[in-house]
GROMACS .gro file of C-alpha atoms in nm:
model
  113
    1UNK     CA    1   8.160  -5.264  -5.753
    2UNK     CA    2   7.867  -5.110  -5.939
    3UNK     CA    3   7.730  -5.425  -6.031
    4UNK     CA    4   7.726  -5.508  -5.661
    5UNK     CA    5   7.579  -5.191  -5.569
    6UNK     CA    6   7.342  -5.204  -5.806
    7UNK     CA    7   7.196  -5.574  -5.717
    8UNK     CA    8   7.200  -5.457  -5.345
    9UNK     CA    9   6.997  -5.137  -5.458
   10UNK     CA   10   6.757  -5.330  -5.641
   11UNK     CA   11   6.737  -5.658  -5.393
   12UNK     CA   12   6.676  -5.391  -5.108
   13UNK     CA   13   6.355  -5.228  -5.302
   14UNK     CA   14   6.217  -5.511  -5.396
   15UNK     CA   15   6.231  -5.683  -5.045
   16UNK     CA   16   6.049  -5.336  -4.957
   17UNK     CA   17   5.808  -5.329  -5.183
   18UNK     CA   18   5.710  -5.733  -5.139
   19UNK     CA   19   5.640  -5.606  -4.729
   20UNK     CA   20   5.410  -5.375  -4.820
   21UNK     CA   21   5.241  -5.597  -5.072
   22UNK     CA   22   4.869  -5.735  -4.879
   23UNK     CA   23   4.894  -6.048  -4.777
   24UNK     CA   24   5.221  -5.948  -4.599
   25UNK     CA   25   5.159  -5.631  -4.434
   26UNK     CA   26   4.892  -5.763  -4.176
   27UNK     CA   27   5.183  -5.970  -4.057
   28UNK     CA   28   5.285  -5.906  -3.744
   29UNK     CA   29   5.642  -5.743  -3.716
   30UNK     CA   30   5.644  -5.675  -4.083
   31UNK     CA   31   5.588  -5.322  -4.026
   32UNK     CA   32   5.925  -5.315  -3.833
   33UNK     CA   33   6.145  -5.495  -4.111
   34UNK     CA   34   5.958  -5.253  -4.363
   35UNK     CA   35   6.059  -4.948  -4.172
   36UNK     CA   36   6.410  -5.047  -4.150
   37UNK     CA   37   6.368  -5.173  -4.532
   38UNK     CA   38   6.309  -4.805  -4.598
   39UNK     CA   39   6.615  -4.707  -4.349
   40UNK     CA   40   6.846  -4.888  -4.568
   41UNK     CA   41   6.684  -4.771  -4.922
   42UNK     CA   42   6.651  -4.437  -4.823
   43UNK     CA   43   7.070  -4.431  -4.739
   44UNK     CA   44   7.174  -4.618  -5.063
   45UNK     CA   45   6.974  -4.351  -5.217
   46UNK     CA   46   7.277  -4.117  -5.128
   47UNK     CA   47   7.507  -4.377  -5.209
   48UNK     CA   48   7.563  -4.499  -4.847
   49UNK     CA   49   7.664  -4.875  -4.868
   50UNK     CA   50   7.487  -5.035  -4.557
   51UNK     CA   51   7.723  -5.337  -4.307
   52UNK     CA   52   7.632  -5.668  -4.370
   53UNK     CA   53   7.490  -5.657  -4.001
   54UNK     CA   54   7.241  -5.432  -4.046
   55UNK     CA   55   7.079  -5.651  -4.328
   56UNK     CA   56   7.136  -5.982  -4.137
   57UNK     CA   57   6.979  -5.802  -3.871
   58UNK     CA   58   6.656  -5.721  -4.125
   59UNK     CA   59   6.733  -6.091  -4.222
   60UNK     CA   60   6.631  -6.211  -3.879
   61UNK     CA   61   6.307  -5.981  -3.827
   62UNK     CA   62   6.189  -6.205  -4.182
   63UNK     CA   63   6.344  -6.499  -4.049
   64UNK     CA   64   6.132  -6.471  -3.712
   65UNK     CA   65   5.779  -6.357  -3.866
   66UNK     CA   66   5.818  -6.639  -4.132
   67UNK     CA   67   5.886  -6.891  -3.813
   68UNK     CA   68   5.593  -6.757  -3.695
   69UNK     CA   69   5.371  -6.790  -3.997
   70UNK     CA   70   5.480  -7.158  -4.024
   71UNK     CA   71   5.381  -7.234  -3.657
   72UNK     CA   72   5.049  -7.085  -3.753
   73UNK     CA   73   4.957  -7.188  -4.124
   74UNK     CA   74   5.224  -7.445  -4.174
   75UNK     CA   75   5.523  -7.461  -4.386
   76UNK     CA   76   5.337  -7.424  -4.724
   77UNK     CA   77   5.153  -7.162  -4.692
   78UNK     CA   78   5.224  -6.901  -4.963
   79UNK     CA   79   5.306  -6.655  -4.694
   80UNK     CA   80   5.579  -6.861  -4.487
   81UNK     CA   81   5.728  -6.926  -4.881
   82UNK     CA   82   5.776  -6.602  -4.976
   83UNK     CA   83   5.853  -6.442  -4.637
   84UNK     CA   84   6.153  -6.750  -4.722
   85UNK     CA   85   6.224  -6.572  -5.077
   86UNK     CA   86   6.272  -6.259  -4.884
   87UNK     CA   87   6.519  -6.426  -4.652
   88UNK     CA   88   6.725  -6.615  -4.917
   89UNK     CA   89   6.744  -6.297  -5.135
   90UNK     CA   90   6.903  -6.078  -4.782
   91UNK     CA   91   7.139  -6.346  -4.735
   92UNK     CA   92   7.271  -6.318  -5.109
   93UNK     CA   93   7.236  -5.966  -5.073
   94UNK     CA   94   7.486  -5.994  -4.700
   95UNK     CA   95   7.702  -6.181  -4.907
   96UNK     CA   96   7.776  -5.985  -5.152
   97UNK     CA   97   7.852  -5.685  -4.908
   98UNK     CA   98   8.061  -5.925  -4.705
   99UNK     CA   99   8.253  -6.040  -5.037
  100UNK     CA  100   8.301  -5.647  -5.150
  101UNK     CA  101   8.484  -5.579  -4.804
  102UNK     CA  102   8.340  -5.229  -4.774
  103UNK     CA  103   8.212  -5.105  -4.418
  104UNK     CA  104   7.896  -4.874  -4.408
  105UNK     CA  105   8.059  -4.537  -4.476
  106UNK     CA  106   8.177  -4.654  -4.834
  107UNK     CA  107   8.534  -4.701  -4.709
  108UNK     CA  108   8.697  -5.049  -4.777
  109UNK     CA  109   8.780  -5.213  -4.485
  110UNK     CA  110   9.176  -5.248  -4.310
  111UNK     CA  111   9.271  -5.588  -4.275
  112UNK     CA  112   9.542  -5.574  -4.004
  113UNK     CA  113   9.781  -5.886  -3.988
   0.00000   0.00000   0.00000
């Protein structure tokens, strides 16, 4: 488990720091996903495991401002491809909280036949 919690400490601060990086920052709705970026960090600072929902739910703020960056510059643009880093790396990182089977309190989770 610390391994885990240690990639999903690290994966979260460096999705954080990559929104407030330039080139991303004057995107549009990037502000939100790096305010709830900081939510997350700031609560696995006290050792708070976040659900898998409320990093899909980050997931899709990226997801939709890298749509939106593709309608505008086109797929290759270096912004569209790394807003795409940021979503592949949340999806490992949803995964991995998913596989561990712990809900957001640090409890592991009841499965009930």
């Amino acid at each position: 488990m610390l391994k885990n919690y240690a990639f999903v400490k690290t994966s979260i601060h460096t999705v954080g720091m990559t929104l407030k990086s330039p080139p991303l920052a004057s995107i549009p709705g990037i502000s939100d996903a790096s305010q709830a970026c900081d939510k997350i960090s700031a609560r696995l600072r006290y050792g708070i495991i976040p659900r898998p929902e409320g990093v899909n739910r980050l997931n899709a703020i990226l997801w939709l401002a890298r749509m939106r960056e593709a309608g505008i510059h086109g797929q290759s643009s270096a912004t569209a491809h790394e807003l795409g880093r940021l979503n592949v790396l949340l999806g490992q990182v949803s995964g991995v909280l998913k596989h561990a089977g712990f809900t957001g309190d640090g409890r592991p989770r009841v499965h009930r036949l």
